[in-house]
PDB file of C-alpha atoms and ligand atoms in Angstrom:
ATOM      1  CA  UNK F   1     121.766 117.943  97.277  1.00  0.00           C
ATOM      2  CA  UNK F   2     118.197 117.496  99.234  1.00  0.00           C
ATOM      3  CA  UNK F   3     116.521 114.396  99.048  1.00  0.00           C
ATOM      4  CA  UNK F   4     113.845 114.138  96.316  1.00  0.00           C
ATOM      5  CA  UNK F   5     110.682 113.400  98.514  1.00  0.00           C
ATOM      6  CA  UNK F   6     108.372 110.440  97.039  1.00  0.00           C
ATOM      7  CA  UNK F   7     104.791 111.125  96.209  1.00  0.00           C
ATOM      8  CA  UNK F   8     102.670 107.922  95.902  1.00  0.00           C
ATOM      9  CA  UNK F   9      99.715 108.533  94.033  1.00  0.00           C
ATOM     10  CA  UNK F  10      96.748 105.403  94.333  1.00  0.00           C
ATOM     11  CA  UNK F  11      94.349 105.932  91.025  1.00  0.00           C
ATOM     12  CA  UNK F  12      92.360 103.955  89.059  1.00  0.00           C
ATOM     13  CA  UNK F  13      92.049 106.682  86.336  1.00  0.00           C
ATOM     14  CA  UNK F  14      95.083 106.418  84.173  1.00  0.00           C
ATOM     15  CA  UNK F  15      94.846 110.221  82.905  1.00  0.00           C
ATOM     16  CA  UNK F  16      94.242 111.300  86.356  1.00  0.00           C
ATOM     17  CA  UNK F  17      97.475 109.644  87.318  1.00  0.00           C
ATOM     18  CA  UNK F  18      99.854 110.335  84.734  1.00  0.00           C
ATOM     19  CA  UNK F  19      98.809 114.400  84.614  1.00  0.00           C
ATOM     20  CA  UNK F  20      99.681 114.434  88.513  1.00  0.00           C
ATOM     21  CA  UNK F  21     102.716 112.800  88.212  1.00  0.00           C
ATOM     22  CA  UNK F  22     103.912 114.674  85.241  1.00  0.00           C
ATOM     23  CA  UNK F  23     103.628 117.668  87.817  1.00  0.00           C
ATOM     24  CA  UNK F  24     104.859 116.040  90.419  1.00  0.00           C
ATOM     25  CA  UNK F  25     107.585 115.649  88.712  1.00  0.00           C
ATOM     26  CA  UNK F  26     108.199 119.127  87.376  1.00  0.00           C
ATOM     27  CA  UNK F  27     107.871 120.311  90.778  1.00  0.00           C
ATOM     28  CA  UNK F  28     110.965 117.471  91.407  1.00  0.00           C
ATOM     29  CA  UNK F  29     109.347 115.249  93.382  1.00  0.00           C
ATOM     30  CA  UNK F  30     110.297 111.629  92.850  1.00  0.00           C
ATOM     31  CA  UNK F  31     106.837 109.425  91.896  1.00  0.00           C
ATOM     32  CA  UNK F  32     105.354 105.707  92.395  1.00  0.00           C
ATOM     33  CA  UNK F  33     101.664 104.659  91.296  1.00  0.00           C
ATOM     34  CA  UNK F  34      99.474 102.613  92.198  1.00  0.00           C
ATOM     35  CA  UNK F  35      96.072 101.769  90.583  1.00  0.00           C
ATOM     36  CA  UNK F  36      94.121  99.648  92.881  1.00  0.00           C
ATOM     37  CA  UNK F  37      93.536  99.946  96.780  1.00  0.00           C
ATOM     38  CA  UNK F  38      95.446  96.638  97.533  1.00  0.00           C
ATOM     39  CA  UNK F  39      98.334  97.809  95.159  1.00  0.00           C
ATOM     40  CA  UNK F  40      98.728 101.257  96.876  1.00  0.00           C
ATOM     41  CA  UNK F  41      98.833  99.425  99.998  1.00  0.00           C
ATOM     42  CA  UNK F  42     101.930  97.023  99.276  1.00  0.00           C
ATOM     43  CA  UNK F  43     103.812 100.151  97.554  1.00  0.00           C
ATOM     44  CA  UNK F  44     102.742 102.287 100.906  1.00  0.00           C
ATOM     45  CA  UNK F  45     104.363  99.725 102.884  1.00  0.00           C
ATOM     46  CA  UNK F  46     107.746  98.786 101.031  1.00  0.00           C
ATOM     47  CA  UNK F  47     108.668 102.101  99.575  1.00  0.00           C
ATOM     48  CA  UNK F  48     107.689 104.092 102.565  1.00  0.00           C
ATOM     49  CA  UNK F  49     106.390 107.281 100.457  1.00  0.00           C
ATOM     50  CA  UNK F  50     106.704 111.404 101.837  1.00  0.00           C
ATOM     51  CA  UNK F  51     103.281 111.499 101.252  1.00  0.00           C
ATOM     52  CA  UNK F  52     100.273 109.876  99.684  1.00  0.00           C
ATOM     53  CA  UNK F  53      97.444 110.879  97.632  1.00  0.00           C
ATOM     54  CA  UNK F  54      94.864 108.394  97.870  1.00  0.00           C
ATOM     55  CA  UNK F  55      91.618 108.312  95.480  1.00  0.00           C
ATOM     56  CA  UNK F  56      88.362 106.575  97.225  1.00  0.00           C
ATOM     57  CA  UNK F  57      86.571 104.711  94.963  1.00  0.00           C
ATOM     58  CA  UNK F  58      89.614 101.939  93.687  1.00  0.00           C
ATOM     59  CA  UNK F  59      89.206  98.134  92.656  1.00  0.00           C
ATOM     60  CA  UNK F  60      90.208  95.721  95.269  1.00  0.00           C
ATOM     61  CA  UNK F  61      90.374  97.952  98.292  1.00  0.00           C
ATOM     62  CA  UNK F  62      88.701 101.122  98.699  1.00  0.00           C
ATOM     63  CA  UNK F  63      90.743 104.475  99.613  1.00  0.00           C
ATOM     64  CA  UNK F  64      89.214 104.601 103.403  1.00  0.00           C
ATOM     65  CA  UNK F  65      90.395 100.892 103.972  1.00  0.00           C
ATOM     66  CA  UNK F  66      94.065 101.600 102.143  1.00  0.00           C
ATOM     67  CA  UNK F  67      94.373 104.370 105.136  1.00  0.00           C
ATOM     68  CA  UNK F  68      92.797 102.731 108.141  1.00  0.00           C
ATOM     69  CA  UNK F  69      95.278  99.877 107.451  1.00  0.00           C
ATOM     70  CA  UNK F  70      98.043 102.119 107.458  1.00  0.00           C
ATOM     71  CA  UNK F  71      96.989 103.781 110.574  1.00  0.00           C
ATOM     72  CA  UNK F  72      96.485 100.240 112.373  1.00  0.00           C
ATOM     73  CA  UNK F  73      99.818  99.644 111.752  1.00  0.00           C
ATOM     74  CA  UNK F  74     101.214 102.907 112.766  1.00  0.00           C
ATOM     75  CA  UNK F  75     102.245 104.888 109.861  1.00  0.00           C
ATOM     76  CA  UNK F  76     101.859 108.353 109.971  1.00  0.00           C
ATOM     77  CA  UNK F  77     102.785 109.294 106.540  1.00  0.00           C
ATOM     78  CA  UNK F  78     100.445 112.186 105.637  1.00  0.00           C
ATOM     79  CA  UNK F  79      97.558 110.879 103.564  1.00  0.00           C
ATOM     80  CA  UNK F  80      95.495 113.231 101.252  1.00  0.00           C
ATOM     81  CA  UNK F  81      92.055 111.843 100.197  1.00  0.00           C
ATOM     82  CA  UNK F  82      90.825 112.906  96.827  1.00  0.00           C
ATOM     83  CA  UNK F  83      86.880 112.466  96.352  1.00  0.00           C
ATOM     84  CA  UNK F  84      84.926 112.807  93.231  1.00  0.00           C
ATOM     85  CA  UNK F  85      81.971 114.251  95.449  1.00  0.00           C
ATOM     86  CA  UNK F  86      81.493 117.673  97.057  1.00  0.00           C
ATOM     87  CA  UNK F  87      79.278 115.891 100.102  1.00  0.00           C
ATOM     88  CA  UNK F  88      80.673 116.392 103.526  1.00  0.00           C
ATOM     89  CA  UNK F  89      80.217 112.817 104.335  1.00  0.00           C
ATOM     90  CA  UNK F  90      83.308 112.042 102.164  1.00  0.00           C
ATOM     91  CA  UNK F  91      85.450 114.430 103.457  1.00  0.00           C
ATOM     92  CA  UNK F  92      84.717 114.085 107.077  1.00  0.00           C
ATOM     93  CA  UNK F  93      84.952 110.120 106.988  1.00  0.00           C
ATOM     94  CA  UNK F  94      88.102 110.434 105.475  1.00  0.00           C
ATOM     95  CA  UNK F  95      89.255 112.749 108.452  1.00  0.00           C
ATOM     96  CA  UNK F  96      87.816 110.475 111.128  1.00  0.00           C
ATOM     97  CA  UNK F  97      89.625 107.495 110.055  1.00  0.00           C
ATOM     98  CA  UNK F  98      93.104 109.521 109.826  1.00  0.00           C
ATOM     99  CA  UNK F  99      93.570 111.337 106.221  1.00  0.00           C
ATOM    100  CA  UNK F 100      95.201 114.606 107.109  1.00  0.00           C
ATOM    101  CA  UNK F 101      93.350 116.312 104.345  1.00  0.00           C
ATOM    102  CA  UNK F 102      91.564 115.814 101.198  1.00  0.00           C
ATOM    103  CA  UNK F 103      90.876 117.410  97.852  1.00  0.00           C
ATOM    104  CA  UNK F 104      87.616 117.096  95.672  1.00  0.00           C
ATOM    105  CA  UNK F 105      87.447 116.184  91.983  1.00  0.00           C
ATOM    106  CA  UNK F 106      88.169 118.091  89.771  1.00  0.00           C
ATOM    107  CA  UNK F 107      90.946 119.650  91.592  1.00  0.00           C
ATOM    108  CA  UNK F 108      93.148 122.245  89.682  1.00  0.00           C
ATOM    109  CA  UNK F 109      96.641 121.204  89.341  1.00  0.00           C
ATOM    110  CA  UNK F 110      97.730 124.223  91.628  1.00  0.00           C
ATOM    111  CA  UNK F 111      95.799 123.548  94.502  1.00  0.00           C
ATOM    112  CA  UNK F 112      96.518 120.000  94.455  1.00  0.00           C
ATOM    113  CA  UNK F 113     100.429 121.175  94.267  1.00  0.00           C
ATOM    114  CA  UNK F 114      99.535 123.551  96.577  1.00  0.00           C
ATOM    115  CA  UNK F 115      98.242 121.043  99.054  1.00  0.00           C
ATOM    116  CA  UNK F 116     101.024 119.010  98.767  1.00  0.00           C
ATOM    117  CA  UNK F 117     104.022 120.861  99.524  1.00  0.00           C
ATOM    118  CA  UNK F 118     101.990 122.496 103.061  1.00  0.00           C
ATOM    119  CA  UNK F 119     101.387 118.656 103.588  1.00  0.00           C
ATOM    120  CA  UNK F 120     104.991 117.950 103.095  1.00  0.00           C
ATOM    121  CA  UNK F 121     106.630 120.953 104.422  1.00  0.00           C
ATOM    122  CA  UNK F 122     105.220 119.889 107.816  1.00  0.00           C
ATOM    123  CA  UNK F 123     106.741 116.668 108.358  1.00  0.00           C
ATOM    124  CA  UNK F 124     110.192 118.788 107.477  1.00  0.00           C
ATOM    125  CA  UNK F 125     109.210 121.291 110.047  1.00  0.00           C
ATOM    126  CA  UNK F 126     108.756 118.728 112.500  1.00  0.00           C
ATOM    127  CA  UNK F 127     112.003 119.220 113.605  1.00  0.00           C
ATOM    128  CA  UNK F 128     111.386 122.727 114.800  1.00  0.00           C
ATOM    129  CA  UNK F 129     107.891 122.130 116.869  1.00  0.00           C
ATOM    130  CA  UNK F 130     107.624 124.424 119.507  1.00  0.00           C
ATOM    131  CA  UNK F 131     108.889 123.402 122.452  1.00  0.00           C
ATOM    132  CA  UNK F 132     111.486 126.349 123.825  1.00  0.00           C
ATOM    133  CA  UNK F 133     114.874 124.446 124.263  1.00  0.00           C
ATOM    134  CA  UNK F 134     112.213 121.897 126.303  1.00  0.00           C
ATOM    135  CA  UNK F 135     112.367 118.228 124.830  1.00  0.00           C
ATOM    136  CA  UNK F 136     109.351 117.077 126.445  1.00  0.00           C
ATOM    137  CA  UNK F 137     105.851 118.472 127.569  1.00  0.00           C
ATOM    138  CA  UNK F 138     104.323 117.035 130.400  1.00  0.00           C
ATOM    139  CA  UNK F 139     100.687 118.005 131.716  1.00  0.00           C
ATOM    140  CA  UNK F 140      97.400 115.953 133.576  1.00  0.00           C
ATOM    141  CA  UNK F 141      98.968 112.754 132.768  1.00  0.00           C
ATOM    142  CA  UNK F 142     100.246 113.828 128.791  1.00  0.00           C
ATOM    143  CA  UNK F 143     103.528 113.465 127.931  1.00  0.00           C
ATOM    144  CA  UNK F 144     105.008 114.548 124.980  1.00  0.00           C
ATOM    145  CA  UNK F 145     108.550 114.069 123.510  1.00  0.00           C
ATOM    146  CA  UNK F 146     109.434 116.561 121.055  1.00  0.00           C
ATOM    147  CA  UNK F 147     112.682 114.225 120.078  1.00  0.00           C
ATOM    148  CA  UNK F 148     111.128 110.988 119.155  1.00  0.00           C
ATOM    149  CA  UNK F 149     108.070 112.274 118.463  1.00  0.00           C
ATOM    150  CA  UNK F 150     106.148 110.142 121.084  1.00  0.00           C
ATOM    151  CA  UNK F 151     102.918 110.654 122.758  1.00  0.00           C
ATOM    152  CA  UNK F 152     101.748 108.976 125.879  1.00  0.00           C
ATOM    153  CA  UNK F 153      99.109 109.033 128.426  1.00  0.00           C
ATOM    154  CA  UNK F 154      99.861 107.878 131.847  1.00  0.00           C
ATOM    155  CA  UNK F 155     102.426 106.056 130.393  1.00  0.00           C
ATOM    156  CA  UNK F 156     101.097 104.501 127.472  1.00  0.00           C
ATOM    157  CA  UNK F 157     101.955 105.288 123.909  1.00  0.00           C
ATOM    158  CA  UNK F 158      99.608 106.956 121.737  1.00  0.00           C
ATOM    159  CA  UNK F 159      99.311 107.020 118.123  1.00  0.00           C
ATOM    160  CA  UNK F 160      98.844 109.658 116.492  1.00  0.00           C
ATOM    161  CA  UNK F 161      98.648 110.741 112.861  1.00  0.00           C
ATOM    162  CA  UNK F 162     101.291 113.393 111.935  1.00  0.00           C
ATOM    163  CA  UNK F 163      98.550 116.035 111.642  1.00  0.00           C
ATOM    164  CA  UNK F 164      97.194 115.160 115.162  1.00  0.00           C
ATOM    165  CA  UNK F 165     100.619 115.067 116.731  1.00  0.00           C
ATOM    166  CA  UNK F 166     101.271 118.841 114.822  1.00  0.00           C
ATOM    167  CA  UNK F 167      97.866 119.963 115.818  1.00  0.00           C
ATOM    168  CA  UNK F 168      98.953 118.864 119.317  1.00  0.00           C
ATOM    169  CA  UNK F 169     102.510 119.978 119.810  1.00  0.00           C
ATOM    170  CA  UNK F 170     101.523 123.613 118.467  1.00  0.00           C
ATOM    171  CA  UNK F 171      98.791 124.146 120.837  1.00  0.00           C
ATOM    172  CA  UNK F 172     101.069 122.583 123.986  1.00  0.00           C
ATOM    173  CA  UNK F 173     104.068 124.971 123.061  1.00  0.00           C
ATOM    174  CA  UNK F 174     101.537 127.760 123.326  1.00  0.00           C
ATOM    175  CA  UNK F 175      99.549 126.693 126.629  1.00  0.00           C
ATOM    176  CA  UNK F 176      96.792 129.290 127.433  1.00  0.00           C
ATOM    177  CA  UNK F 177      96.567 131.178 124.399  1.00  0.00           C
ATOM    178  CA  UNK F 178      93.328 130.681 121.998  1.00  0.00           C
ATOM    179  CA  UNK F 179      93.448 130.115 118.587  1.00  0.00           C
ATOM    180  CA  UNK F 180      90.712 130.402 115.808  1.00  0.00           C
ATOM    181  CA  UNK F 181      89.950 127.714 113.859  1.00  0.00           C
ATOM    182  CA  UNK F 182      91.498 130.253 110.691  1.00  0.00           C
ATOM    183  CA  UNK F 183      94.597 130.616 112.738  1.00  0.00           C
ATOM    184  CA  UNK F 184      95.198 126.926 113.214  1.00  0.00           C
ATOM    185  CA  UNK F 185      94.706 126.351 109.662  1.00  0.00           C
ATOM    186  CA  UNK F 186      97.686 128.941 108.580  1.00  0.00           C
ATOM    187  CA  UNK F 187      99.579 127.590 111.538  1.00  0.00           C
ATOM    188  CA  UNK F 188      99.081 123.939 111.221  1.00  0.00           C
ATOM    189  CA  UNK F 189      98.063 123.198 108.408  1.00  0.00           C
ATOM    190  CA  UNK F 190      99.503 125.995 106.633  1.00  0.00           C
ATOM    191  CA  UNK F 191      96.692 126.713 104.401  1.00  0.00           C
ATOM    192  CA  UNK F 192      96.922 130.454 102.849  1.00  0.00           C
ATOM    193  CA  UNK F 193      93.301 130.264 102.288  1.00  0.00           C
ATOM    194  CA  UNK F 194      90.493 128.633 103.912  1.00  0.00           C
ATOM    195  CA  UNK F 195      86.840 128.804 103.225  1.00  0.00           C
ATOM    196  CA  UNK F 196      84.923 125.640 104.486  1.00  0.00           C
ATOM    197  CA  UNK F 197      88.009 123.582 105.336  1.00  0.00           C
ATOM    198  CA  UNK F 198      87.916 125.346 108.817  1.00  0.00           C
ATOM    199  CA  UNK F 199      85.808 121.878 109.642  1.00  0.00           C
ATOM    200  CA  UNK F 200      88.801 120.008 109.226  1.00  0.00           C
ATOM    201  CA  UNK F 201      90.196 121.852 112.660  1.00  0.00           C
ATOM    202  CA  UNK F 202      86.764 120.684 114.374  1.00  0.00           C
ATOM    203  CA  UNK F 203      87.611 116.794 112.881  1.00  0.00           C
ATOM    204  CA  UNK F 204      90.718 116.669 114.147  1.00  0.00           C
ATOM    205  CA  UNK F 205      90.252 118.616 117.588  1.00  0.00           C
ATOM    206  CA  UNK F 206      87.866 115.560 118.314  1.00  0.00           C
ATOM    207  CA  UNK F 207      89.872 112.594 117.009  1.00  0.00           C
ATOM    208  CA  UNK F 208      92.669 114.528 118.903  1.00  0.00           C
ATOM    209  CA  UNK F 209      90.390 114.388 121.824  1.00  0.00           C
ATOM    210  CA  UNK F 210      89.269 110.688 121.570  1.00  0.00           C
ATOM    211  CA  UNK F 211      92.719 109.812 122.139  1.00  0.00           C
ATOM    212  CA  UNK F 212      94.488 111.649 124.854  1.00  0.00           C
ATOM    213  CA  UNK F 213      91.228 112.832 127.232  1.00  0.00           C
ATOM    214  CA  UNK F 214      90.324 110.807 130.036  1.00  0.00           C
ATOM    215  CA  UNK F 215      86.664 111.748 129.041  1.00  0.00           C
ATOM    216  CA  UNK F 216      86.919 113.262 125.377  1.00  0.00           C
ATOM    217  CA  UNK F 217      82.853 114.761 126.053  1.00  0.00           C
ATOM    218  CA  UNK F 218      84.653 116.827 129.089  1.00  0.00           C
ATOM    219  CA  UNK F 219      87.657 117.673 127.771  1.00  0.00           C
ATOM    220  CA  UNK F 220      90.931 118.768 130.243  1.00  0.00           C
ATOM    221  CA  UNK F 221      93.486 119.494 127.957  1.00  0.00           C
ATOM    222  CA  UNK F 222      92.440 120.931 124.609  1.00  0.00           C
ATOM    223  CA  UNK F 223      89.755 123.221 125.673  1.00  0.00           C
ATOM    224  CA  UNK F 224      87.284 125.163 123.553  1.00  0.00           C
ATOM    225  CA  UNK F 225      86.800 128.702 123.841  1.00  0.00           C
ATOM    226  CA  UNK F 226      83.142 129.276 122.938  1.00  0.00           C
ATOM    227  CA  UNK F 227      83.169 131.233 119.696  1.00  0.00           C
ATOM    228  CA  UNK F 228      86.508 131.921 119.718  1.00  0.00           C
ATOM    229  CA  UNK F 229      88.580 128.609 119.723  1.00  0.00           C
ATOM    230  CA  UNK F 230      90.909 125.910 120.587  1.00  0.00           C
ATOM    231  CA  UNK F 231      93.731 125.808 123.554  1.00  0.00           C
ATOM    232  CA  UNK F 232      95.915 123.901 125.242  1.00  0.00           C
ATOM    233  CA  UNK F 233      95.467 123.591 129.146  1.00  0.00           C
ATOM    234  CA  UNK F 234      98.813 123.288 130.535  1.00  0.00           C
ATOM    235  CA  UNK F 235     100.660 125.986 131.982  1.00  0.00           C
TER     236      UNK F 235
HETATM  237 CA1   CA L 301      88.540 105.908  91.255  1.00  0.00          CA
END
């Protein structure tokens, strides 16, 4: 029998937290809870969760802080921000400091389900990244290995957040060909839908950016097709 992946939920709001994990659980994942930032952080650590939903306004710790920590120390469990406000300034500072996605309060059970199985069914297709029978991708001083999953420029590791590294190894196992910001979201990110949260592509194309271009302004190995899209250099 599979695994039973762990959701860690961080929440101040009681009700909030026990409604999600009573469908959590239905949906048979395993749960753990947290209700302050500095809580969620020691659980993150020791119990090493699938996946994490993380609220932004806690006691002790704030959401943002609970995620940059994790980061800093490596972890690339995918993080989902929730955010009681519909401004973009949530959402996108969540994305810059390395949630893979976020949701906005109130959230319908469904899409919040919804959001969390495409977050977790891409660490379990992480084994299958594109990559032809190749186990590493080398181009203008990138290196990718598709086995252990690491990234490094001219020889020195990179971290990346899971979403960076799948946003990464999909466009390098399809060098030359554009994709839309839409198509990277049903690829990636495997979104059926997608509305505004095509901004999330442009987040992460630039965080991706800041971290494996030699000049991130003038990029040389994700390249933007004006109007179009995003692609991957190489050959
Ligand atoms: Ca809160």
């Amino acid at each position: 029998m599979e695994e039973k992946k762990t959701v860690l939920i961080v929440e101040d709001e009681k009700s909030i937290v026990d409604i999600v994990r009573f469908n959590l659980e239905k949906e048979g994942y395993a749960v753990l809870a947290a209700y302050d930032g500095e809580a969620g952080l020691t659980k993150a650590r020791e119990a090493n969760p699938d996946l994490i939903l993380l609220d932004v306004m806690l006691p002790k710790m704030i959401g943002f802080d609970v995620c940059k920590a994790l980061r800093a120390e490596g972890s690339s469990v995918p993080v989902i921000i929730l955010t009681a406000r519909e401004g973009e300034s949530d959402k996108v500072e969540g994305l810059e400091i390395g949630a893979d996605d976020y949701i906005t309060k109130p959230f319908s059970m469904r899409e919040l389900m919804a959001r969390v199985k495409a977050n977790i069914r891409r660490t379990a297709m992480q084994q299958t990244v594109p990559g032809s029978g190749s186990a590493a991708v080398t181009y203008g001083g990138l290196s990718i290995d598709l086995e252990s999953y690491q990234v490094s420029k001219h020889g020195a590791p990179i971290d990346l957040t899971q979403r960076e590294y799948e946003l990464l190894t999909f466009l390098a196992g399809h060098p030359g060909k554009v994709y839309s910001r839409t198509d990277l979201m049903e690829q990636v990110w495997n979104y059926d839908y997608v509305g505004d949260d095509v901004r999330t592509v442009d987040v992460t194309v630039r965080r991706l950016r800041e971290k494996i271009e030699d000049e991130p302004a003038n990029p040389s190995l994700i390249l933007t097709r004006r109007g179009v899209g995003y692609y991957f250099a190489g050959t």
